[in-house]
């Protein structure tokens, strides 16, 4: 895996109860990159999400990352685990999980999706964090901003909930450097 796509592994493992038993393989062809995820049964639902929301979100983020890195299509294949071959370990949220741990996951995730992300994370309560991701207004994403924001929100919320945190999420476009320079020239500064 490339360093940028290795960051994606960090995001997927953060969504799991038993990340040490998570299998992730990358297959690269001339036309596409496919990421195959093989979770344990107790992690399958975390990655799939309610009605497949988390998996769709991961696919959007991965497709953006692969297109940016290689200029080709990217997809994720989620392998259904065989429940008979795995022992189920009960889920216990990480009570030490805070904004700083969340930052260690969100910043690499944003780095694989955006060229110049600015991530702001603030703990607003003992069990809540505010996450704001801003990108330049002229940065093309290849997807509608709302779709990208929904994908990020789904993944960040899953990670937060898996660790006993409520997440308030905001995705914003900030003026690009070119826009700021043009405004300065126009205002005569």
JSON list of C-alpha atoms in Angstrom, two decimals:
[
{"chain": "A", "resi": 1, "resn": "UNK", "atom": "CA", "xyz": [0.00, 0.00, 0.00]},
{"chain": "A", "resi": 2, "resn": "UNK", "atom": "CA", "xyz": [1.11, 3.52, -0.69]},
{"chain": "A", "resi": 3, "resn": "UNK", "atom": "CA", "xyz": [1.56, 5.79, 2.35]},
{"chain": "A", "resi": 4, "resn": "UNK", "atom": "CA", "xyz": [-1.64, 7.66, 1.52]},
{"chain": "A", "resi": 5, "resn": "UNK", "atom": "CA", "xyz": [-3.63, 4.43, 1.23]},
{"chain": "A", "resi": 6, "resn": "UNK", "atom": "CA", "xyz": [-1.95, 3.07, 4.36]},
{"chain": "A", "resi": 7, "resn": "UNK", "atom": "CA", "xyz": [-3.69, 5.94, 6.16]},
{"chain": "A", "resi": 8, "resn": "UNK", "atom": "CA", "xyz": [-6.96, 4.46, 4.94]},
{"chain": "A", "resi": 9, "resn": "UNK", "atom": "CA", "xyz": [-6.11, 1.26, 6.82]},
{"chain": "A", "resi": 10, "resn": "UNK", "atom": "CA", "xyz": [-5.88, 3.35, 10.00]},
{"chain": "A", "resi": 11, "resn": "UNK", "atom": "CA", "xyz": [-9.40, 4.64, 9.43]},
{"chain": "A", "resi": 12, "resn": "UNK", "atom": "CA", "xyz": [-10.87, 1.17, 8.81]},
{"chain": "A", "resi": 13, "resn": "UNK", "atom": "CA", "xyz": [-9.15, -0.37, 11.83]},
{"chain": "A", "resi": 14, "resn": "UNK", "atom": "CA", "xyz": [-10.42, 2.46, 14.04]},
{"chain": "A", "resi": 15, "resn": "UNK", "atom": "CA", "xyz": [-13.96, 1.38, 13.19]},
{"chain": "A", "resi": 16, "resn": "UNK", "atom": "CA", "xyz": [-13.42, -2.18, 14.48]},
{"chain": "A", "resi": 17, "resn": "UNK", "atom": "CA", "xyz": [-13.74, -3.88, 17.84]},
{"chain": "A", "resi": 18, "resn": "UNK", "atom": "CA", "xyz": [-10.97, -6.37, 17.01]},
{"chain": "A", "resi": 19, "resn": "UNK", "atom": "CA", "xyz": [-8.67, -4.54, 14.60]},
{"chain": "A", "resi": 20, "resn": "UNK", "atom": "CA", "xyz": [-5.87, -7.06, 15.21]},
{"chain": "A", "resi": 21, "resn": "UNK", "atom": "CA", "xyz": [-7.96, -9.66, 13.33]},
{"chain": "A", "resi": 22, "resn": "UNK", "atom": "CA", "xyz": [-8.81, -7.42, 10.38]},
{"chain": "A", "resi": 23, "resn": "UNK", "atom": "CA", "xyz": [-7.55, -8.50, 6.97]},
{"chain": "A", "resi": 24, "resn": "UNK", "atom": "CA", "xyz": [-6.98, -5.76, 4.39]},
{"chain": "A", "resi": 25, "resn": "UNK", "atom": "CA", "xyz": [-5.53, -6.43, 0.94]},
{"chain": "A", "resi": 26, "resn": "UNK", "atom": "CA", "xyz": [-5.00, -4.05, -1.95]},
{"chain": "A", "resi": 27, "resn": "UNK", "atom": "CA", "xyz": [-5.14, -5.22, -5.58]},
{"chain": "A", "resi": 28, "resn": "UNK", "atom": "CA", "xyz": [-3.91, -2.74, -8.19]},
{"chain": "A", "resi": 29, "resn": "UNK", "atom": "CA", "xyz": [-4.59, -3.16, -11.90]},
{"chain": "A", "resi": 30, "resn": "UNK", "atom": "CA", "xyz": [-4.15, -0.70, -14.75]},
{"chain": "A", "resi": 31, "resn": "UNK", "atom": "CA", "xyz": [-7.79, 0.37, -14.45]},
{"chain": "A", "resi": 32, "resn": "UNK", "atom": "CA", "xyz": [-8.66, 0.14, -10.74]},
{"chain": "A", "resi": 33, "resn": "UNK", "atom": "CA", "xyz": [-7.52, -0.35, -7.16]},
{"chain": "A", "resi": 34, "resn": "UNK", "atom": "CA", "xyz": [-9.64, -2.70, -5.07]},
{"chain": "A", "resi": 35, "resn": "UNK", "atom": "CA", "xyz": [-9.35, -2.80, -1.31]},
{"chain": "A", "resi": 36, "resn": "UNK", "atom": "CA", "xyz": [-10.59, -6.10, 0.13]},
{"chain": "A", "resi": 37, "resn": "UNK", "atom": "CA", "xyz": [-11.61, -5.95, 3.79]},
{"chain": "A", "resi": 38, "resn": "UNK", "atom": "CA", "xyz": [-12.04, -9.21, 5.73]},
{"chain": "A", "resi": 39, "resn": "UNK", "atom": "CA", "xyz": [-13.41, -8.44, 9.22]},
{"chain": "A", "resi": 40, "resn": "UNK", "atom": "CA", "xyz": [-14.38, -10.71, 12.08]},
{"chain": "A", "resi": 41, "resn": "UNK", "atom": "CA", "xyz": [-18.16, -11.18, 12.51]},
{"chain": "A", "resi": 42, "resn": "UNK", "atom": "CA", "xyz": [-18.40, -8.64, 15.36]},
{"chain": "A", "resi": 43, "resn": "UNK", "atom": "CA", "xyz": [-16.66, -6.03, 13.20]},
{"chain": "A", "resi": 44, "resn": "UNK", "atom": "CA", "xyz": [-18.64, -6.68, 10.03]},
{"chain": "A", "resi": 45, "resn": "UNK", "atom": "CA", "xyz": [-21.59, -4.56, 11.18]},
{"chain": "A", "resi": 46, "resn": "UNK", "atom": "CA", "xyz": [-19.33, -1.68, 12.20]},
{"chain": "A", "resi": 47, "resn": "UNK", "atom": "CA", "xyz": [-17.81, -1.50, 8.73]},
{"chain": "A", "resi": 48, "resn": "UNK", "atom": "CA", "xyz": [-21.08, -2.15, 6.88]},
{"chain": "A", "resi": 49, "resn": "UNK", "atom": "CA", "xyz": [-23.16, 0.23, 9.00]},
{"chain": "A", "resi": 50, "resn": "UNK", "atom": "CA", "xyz": [-26.91, 0.55, 9.18]},
{"chain": "A", "resi": 51, "resn": "UNK", "atom": "CA", "xyz": [-28.32, -0.06, 5.68]},
{"chain": "A", "resi": 52, "resn": "UNK", "atom": "CA", "xyz": [-24.74, -0.03, 4.32]},
{"chain": "A", "resi": 53, "resn": "UNK", "atom": "CA", "xyz": [-24.09, 3.65, 5.10]},
{"chain": "A", "resi": 54, "resn": "UNK", "atom": "CA", "xyz": [-20.58, 3.14, 6.48]},
{"chain": "A", "resi": 55, "resn": "UNK", "atom": "CA", "xyz": [-19.48, 0.95, 3.56]},
{"chain": "A", "resi": 56, "resn": "UNK", "atom": "CA", "xyz": [-20.85, 3.44, 1.02]},
{"chain": "A", "resi": 57, "resn": "UNK", "atom": "CA", "xyz": [-19.05, 6.22, 2.87]},
{"chain": "A", "resi": 58, "resn": "UNK", "atom": "CA", "xyz": [-15.76, 4.32, 2.89]},
{"chain": "A", "resi": 59, "resn": "UNK", "atom": "CA", "xyz": [-16.18, 3.64, -0.83]},
{"chain": "A", "resi": 60, "resn": "UNK", "atom": "CA", "xyz": [-16.65, 7.35, -1.60]},
{"chain": "A", "resi": 61, "resn": "UNK", "atom": "CA", "xyz": [-13.59, 8.32, 0.43]},
{"chain": "A", "resi": 62, "resn": "UNK", "atom": "CA", "xyz": [-11.49, 5.50, -1.06]},
{"chain": "A", "resi": 63, "resn": "UNK", "atom": "CA", "xyz": [-12.57, 6.37, -4.61]},
{"chain": "A", "resi": 64, "resn": "UNK", "atom": "CA", "xyz": [-11.50, 10.00, -4.08]},
{"chain": "A", "resi": 65, "resn": "UNK", "atom": "CA", "xyz": [-8.17, 8.90, -2.58]},
{"chain": "A", "resi": 66, "resn": "UNK", "atom": "CA", "xyz": [-7.39, 6.46, -5.41]},
{"chain": "A", "resi": 67, "resn": "UNK", "atom": "CA", "xyz": [-8.40, 8.93, -8.11]},
{"chain": "A", "resi": 68, "resn": "UNK", "atom": "CA", "xyz": [-6.17, 11.57, -6.53]},
{"chain": "A", "resi": 69, "resn": "UNK", "atom": "CA", "xyz": [-3.24, 9.17, -6.06]},
{"chain": "A", "resi": 70, "resn": "UNK", "atom": "CA", "xyz": [-3.40, 7.06, -9.23]},
{"chain": "A", "resi": 71, "resn": "UNK", "atom": "CA", "xyz": [-5.96, 8.66, -11.55]},
{"chain": "A", "resi": 72, "resn": "UNK", "atom": "CA", "xyz": [-7.98, 5.43, -11.73]},
{"chain": "A", "resi": 73, "resn": "UNK", "atom": "CA", "xyz": [-11.09, 3.98, -10.08]},
{"chain": "A", "resi": 74, "resn": "UNK", "atom": "CA", "xyz": [-11.10, 2.69, -6.52]},
{"chain": "A", "resi": 75, "resn": "UNK", "atom": "CA", "xyz": [-13.54, 0.31, -4.86]},
{"chain": "A", "resi": 76, "resn": "UNK", "atom": "CA", "xyz": [-13.91, -1.64, -1.65]},
{"chain": "A", "resi": 77, "resn": "UNK", "atom": "CA", "xyz": [-14.93, -5.28, -1.41]},
{"chain": "A", "resi": 78, "resn": "UNK", "atom": "CA", "xyz": [-16.26, -6.28, 2.02]},
{"chain": "A", "resi": 79, "resn": "UNK", "atom": "CA", "xyz": [-15.97, -10.04, 2.57]},
{"chain": "A", "resi": 80, "resn": "UNK", "atom": "CA", "xyz": [-18.78, -11.55, 4.64]},
{"chain": "A", "resi": 81, "resn": "UNK", "atom": "CA", "xyz": [-17.19, -13.41, 7.56]},
{"chain": "A", "resi": 82, "resn": "UNK", "atom": "CA", "xyz": [-18.00, -16.98, 8.47]},
{"chain": "A", "resi": 83, "resn": "UNK", "atom": "CA", "xyz": [-19.44, -16.72, 12.00]},
{"chain": "A", "resi": 84, "resn": "UNK", "atom": "CA", "xyz": [-18.55, -20.34, 12.79]},
{"chain": "A", "resi": 85, "resn": "UNK", "atom": "CA", "xyz": [-14.79, -19.74, 12.50]},
{"chain": "A", "resi": 86, "resn": "UNK", "atom": "CA", "xyz": [-14.55, -16.84, 14.92]},
{"chain": "A", "resi": 87, "resn": "UNK", "atom": "CA", "xyz": [-14.98, -16.37, 18.62]},
{"chain": "A", "resi": 88, "resn": "UNK", "atom": "CA", "xyz": [-16.93, -13.24, 19.50]},
{"chain": "A", "resi": 89, "resn": "UNK", "atom": "CA", "xyz": [-15.23, -10.84, 21.89]},
{"chain": "A", "resi": 90, "resn": "UNK", "atom": "CA", "xyz": [-17.62, -8.46, 23.68]},
{"chain": "A", "resi": 91, "resn": "UNK", "atom": "CA", "xyz": [-17.31, -4.81, 22.76]},
{"chain": "A", "resi": 92, "resn": "UNK", "atom": "CA", "xyz": [-15.85, -2.51, 25.39]},
{"chain": "A", "resi": 93, "resn": "UNK", "atom": "CA", "xyz": [-15.56, 1.19, 24.45]},
{"chain": "A", "resi": 94, "resn": "UNK", "atom": "CA", "xyz": [-12.22, 2.88, 25.05]},
{"chain": "A", "resi": 95, "resn": "UNK", "atom": "CA", "xyz": [-12.94, 5.33, 27.90]},
{"chain": "A", "resi": 96, "resn": "UNK", "atom": "CA", "xyz": [-9.63, 7.13, 27.29]},
{"chain": "A", "resi": 97, "resn": "UNK", "atom": "CA", "xyz": [-10.70, 8.02, 23.76]},
{"chain": "A", "resi": 98, "resn": "UNK", "atom": "CA", "xyz": [-10.67, 11.80, 23.38]},
{"chain": "A", "resi": 99, "resn": "UNK", "atom": "CA", "xyz": [-10.23, 14.54, 20.79]},
{"chain": "A", "resi": 100, "resn": "UNK", "atom": "CA", "xyz": [-6.50, 13.87, 20.48]},
{"chain": "A", "resi": 101, "resn": "UNK", "atom": "CA", "xyz": [-7.06, 10.18, 19.65]},
{"chain": "A", "resi": 102, "resn": "UNK", "atom": "CA", "xyz": [-9.81, 11.24, 17.23]},
{"chain": "A", "resi": 103, "resn": "UNK", "atom": "CA", "xyz": [-7.35, 13.65, 15.59]},
{"chain": "A", "resi": 104, "resn": "UNK", "atom": "CA", "xyz": [-4.90, 10.76, 15.00]},
{"chain": "A", "resi": 105, "resn": "UNK", "atom": "CA", "xyz": [-7.60, 9.11, 12.89]},
{"chain": "A", "resi": 106, "resn": "UNK", "atom": "CA", "xyz": [-9.36, 12.06, 11.24]},
{"chain": "A", "resi": 107, "resn": "UNK", "atom": "CA", "xyz": [-6.25, 13.91, 10.03]},
{"chain": "A", "resi": 108, "resn": "UNK", "atom": "CA", "xyz": [-4.85, 10.95, 8.03]},
{"chain": "A", "resi": 109, "resn": "UNK", "atom": "CA", "xyz": [-8.35, 10.25, 6.67]},
{"chain": "A", "resi": 110, "resn": "UNK", "atom": "CA", "xyz": [-8.67, 13.85, 5.47]},
{"chain": "A", "resi": 111, "resn": "UNK", "atom": "CA", "xyz": [-5.14, 13.75, 4.05]},
{"chain": "A", "resi": 112, "resn": "UNK", "atom": "CA", "xyz": [-6.11, 10.87, 1.76]},
{"chain": "A", "resi": 113, "resn": "UNK", "atom": "CA", "xyz": [-9.21, 12.68, 0.51]},
{"chain": "A", "resi": 114, "resn": "UNK", "atom": "CA", "xyz": [-8.13, 16.34, 0.28]},
{"chain": "A", "resi": 115, "resn": "UNK", "atom": "CA", "xyz": [-5.00, 18.17, -0.86]},
{"chain": "A", "resi": 116, "resn": "UNK", "atom": "CA", "xyz": [-5.05, 20.89, 1.82]},
{"chain": "A", "resi": 117, "resn": "UNK", "atom": "CA", "xyz": [-7.38, 19.93, 4.68]},
{"chain": "A", "resi": 118, "resn": "UNK", "atom": "CA", "xyz": [-7.50, 21.86, 7.92]},
{"chain": "A", "resi": 119, "resn": "UNK", "atom": "CA", "xyz": [-8.89, 19.76, 10.75]},
{"chain": "A", "resi": 120, "resn": "UNK", "atom": "CA", "xyz": [-10.06, 21.31, 14.00]},
{"chain": "A", "resi": 121, "resn": "UNK", "atom": "CA", "xyz": [-11.10, 19.04, 16.88]},
{"chain": "A", "resi": 122, "resn": "UNK", "atom": "CA", "xyz": [-12.29, 20.34, 20.23]},
{"chain": "A", "resi": 123, "resn": "UNK", "atom": "CA", "xyz": [-13.46, 18.30, 23.21]},
{"chain": "A", "resi": 124, "resn": "UNK", "atom": "CA", "xyz": [-16.67, 20.06, 24.26]},
{"chain": "A", "resi": 125, "resn": "UNK", "atom": "CA", "xyz": [-17.65, 17.65, 27.03]},
{"chain": "A", "resi": 126, "resn": "UNK", "atom": "CA", "xyz": [-16.35, 14.53, 28.73]},
{"chain": "A", "resi": 127, "resn": "UNK", "atom": "CA", "xyz": [-17.93, 12.38, 26.01]},
{"chain": "A", "resi": 128, "resn": "UNK", "atom": "CA", "xyz": [-18.29, 14.78, 23.06]},
{"chain": "A", "resi": 129, "resn": "UNK", "atom": "CA", "xyz": [-16.05, 16.34, 20.43]},
{"chain": "A", "resi": 130, "resn": "UNK", "atom": "CA", "xyz": [-16.59, 18.94, 17.70]},
{"chain": "A", "resi": 131, "resn": "UNK", "atom": "CA", "xyz": [-14.85, 18.12, 14.42]},
{"chain": "A", "resi": 132, "resn": "UNK", "atom": "CA", "xyz": [-14.52, 20.74, 11.69]},
{"chain": "A", "resi": 133, "resn": "UNK", "atom": "CA", "xyz": [-12.89, 19.92, 8.35]},
{"chain": "A", "resi": 134, "resn": "UNK", "atom": "CA", "xyz": [-12.25, 22.79, 5.95]},
{"chain": "A", "resi": 135, "resn": "UNK", "atom": "CA", "xyz": [-10.84, 22.63, 2.44]},
{"chain": "A", "resi": 136, "resn": "UNK", "atom": "CA", "xyz": [-10.08, 25.32, -0.15]},
{"chain": "A", "resi": 137, "resn": "UNK", "atom": "CA", "xyz": [-13.11, 26.49, -2.12]},
{"chain": "A", "resi": 138, "resn": "UNK", "atom": "CA", "xyz": [-11.39, 25.69, -5.42]},
{"chain": "A", "resi": 139, "resn": "UNK", "atom": "CA", "xyz": [-10.37, 22.12, -4.55]},
{"chain": "A", "resi": 140, "resn": "UNK", "atom": "CA", "xyz": [-12.14, 19.68, -6.88]},
{"chain": "A", "resi": 141, "resn": "UNK", "atom": "CA", "xyz": [-13.46, 16.54, -5.21]},
{"chain": "A", "resi": 142, "resn": "UNK", "atom": "CA", "xyz": [-15.11, 14.66, -8.06]},
{"chain": "A", "resi": 143, "resn": "UNK", "atom": "CA", "xyz": [-18.18, 14.27, -5.85]},
{"chain": "A", "resi": 144, "resn": "UNK", "atom": "CA", "xyz": [-20.81, 16.66, -4.56]},
{"chain": "A", "resi": 145, "resn": "UNK", "atom": "CA", "xyz": [-19.70, 18.40, -1.33]},
{"chain": "A", "resi": 146, "resn": "UNK", "atom": "CA", "xyz": [-22.77, 17.06, 0.49]},
{"chain": "A", "resi": 147, "resn": "UNK", "atom": "CA", "xyz": [-21.86, 13.47, -0.46]},
{"chain": "A", "resi": 148, "resn": "UNK", "atom": "CA", "xyz": [-18.29, 13.92, 0.77]},
{"chain": "A", "resi": 149, "resn": "UNK", "atom": "CA", "xyz": [-19.49, 15.56, 3.99]},
{"chain": "A", "resi": 150, "resn": "UNK", "atom": "CA", "xyz": [-22.00, 12.72, 4.57]},
{"chain": "A", "resi": 151, "resn": "UNK", "atom": "CA", "xyz": [-19.29, 10.12, 3.96]},
{"chain": "A", "resi": 152, "resn": "UNK", "atom": "CA", "xyz": [-16.91, 11.79, 6.42]},
{"chain": "A", "resi": 153, "resn": "UNK", "atom": "CA", "xyz": [-19.69, 12.23, 8.97]},
{"chain": "A", "resi": 154, "resn": "UNK", "atom": "CA", "xyz": [-20.69, 8.55, 8.80]},
{"chain": "A", "resi": 155, "resn": "UNK", "atom": "CA", "xyz": [-17.12, 7.33, 9.27]},
{"chain": "A", "resi": 156, "resn": "UNK", "atom": "CA", "xyz": [-16.27, 9.82, 12.05]},
{"chain": "A", "resi": 157, "resn": "UNK", "atom": "CA", "xyz": [-19.54, 9.09, 13.89]},
{"chain": "A", "resi": 158, "resn": "UNK", "atom": "CA", "xyz": [-18.93, 5.34, 13.70]},
{"chain": "A", "resi": 159, "resn": "UNK", "atom": "CA", "xyz": [-15.45, 5.77, 15.16]},
{"chain": "A", "resi": 160, "resn": "UNK", "atom": "CA", "xyz": [-16.80, 8.10, 17.85]},
{"chain": "A", "resi": 161, "resn": "UNK", "atom": "CA", "xyz": [-19.72, 5.87, 18.82]},
{"chain": "A", "resi": 162, "resn": "UNK", "atom": "CA", "xyz": [-17.47, 2.82, 18.88]},
{"chain": "A", "resi": 163, "resn": "UNK", "atom": "CA", "xyz": [-15.48, 4.63, 21.55]},
{"chain": "A", "resi": 164, "resn": "UNK", "atom": "CA", "xyz": [-18.31, 6.17, 23.55]},
{"chain": "A", "resi": 165, "resn": "UNK", "atom": "CA", "xyz": [-18.12, 9.71, 22.08]},
{"chain": "A", "resi": 166, "resn": "UNK", "atom": "CA", "xyz": [-20.72, 11.94, 20.50]},
{"chain": "A", "resi": 167, "resn": "UNK", "atom": "CA", "xyz": [-19.40, 13.82, 17.48]},
{"chain": "A", "resi": 168, "resn": "UNK", "atom": "CA", "xyz": [-20.58, 17.15, 16.13]},
{"chain": "A", "resi": 169, "resn": "UNK", "atom": "CA", "xyz": [-19.25, 17.35, 12.57]},
{"chain": "A", "resi": 170, "resn": "UNK", "atom": "CA", "xyz": [-18.93, 20.26, 10.14]},
{"chain": "A", "resi": 171, "resn": "UNK", "atom": "CA", "xyz": [-17.50, 20.35, 6.61]},
{"chain": "A", "resi": 172, "resn": "UNK", "atom": "CA", "xyz": [-16.75, 23.81, 5.20]},
{"chain": "A", "resi": 173, "resn": "UNK", "atom": "CA", "xyz": [-15.12, 25.37, 2.16]},
{"chain": "A", "resi": 174, "resn": "UNK", "atom": "CA", "xyz": [-12.66, 28.13, 2.98]},
{"chain": "A", "resi": 175, "resn": "UNK", "atom": "CA", "xyz": [-11.39, 30.78, 0.54]},
{"chain": "A", "resi": 176, "resn": "UNK", "atom": "CA", "xyz": [-8.45, 29.49, -1.50]},
{"chain": "A", "resi": 177, "resn": "UNK", "atom": "CA", "xyz": [-5.10, 31.30, -1.55]},
{"chain": "A", "resi": 178, "resn": "UNK", "atom": "CA", "xyz": [-5.91, 32.56, -5.05]},
{"chain": "A", "resi": 179, "resn": "UNK", "atom": "CA", "xyz": [-9.22, 34.01, -3.81]},
{"chain": "A", "resi": 180, "resn": "UNK", "atom": "CA", "xyz": [-7.52, 35.70, -0.85]},
{"chain": "A", "resi": 181, "resn": "UNK", "atom": "CA", "xyz": [-4.83, 37.18, -3.14]},
{"chain": "A", "resi": 182, "resn": "UNK", "atom": "CA", "xyz": [-7.47, 38.44, -5.59]},
{"chain": "A", "resi": 183, "resn": "UNK", "atom": "CA", "xyz": [-9.44, 40.06, -2.77]},
{"chain": "A", "resi": 184, "resn": "UNK", "atom": "CA", "xyz": [-6.30, 41.76, -1.49]},
{"chain": "A", "resi": 185, "resn": "UNK", "atom": "CA", "xyz": [-5.52, 43.15, -4.96]},
{"chain": "A", "resi": 186, "resn": "UNK", "atom": "CA", "xyz": [-9.12, 44.30, -5.41]},
{"chain": "A", "resi": 187, "resn": "UNK", "atom": "CA", "xyz": [-9.12, 46.05, -2.03]},
{"chain": "A", "resi": 188, "resn": "UNK", "atom": "CA", "xyz": [-5.76, 47.66, -2.83]},
{"chain": "A", "resi": 189, "resn": "UNK", "atom": "CA", "xyz": [-3.84, 45.99, 0.01]}
]
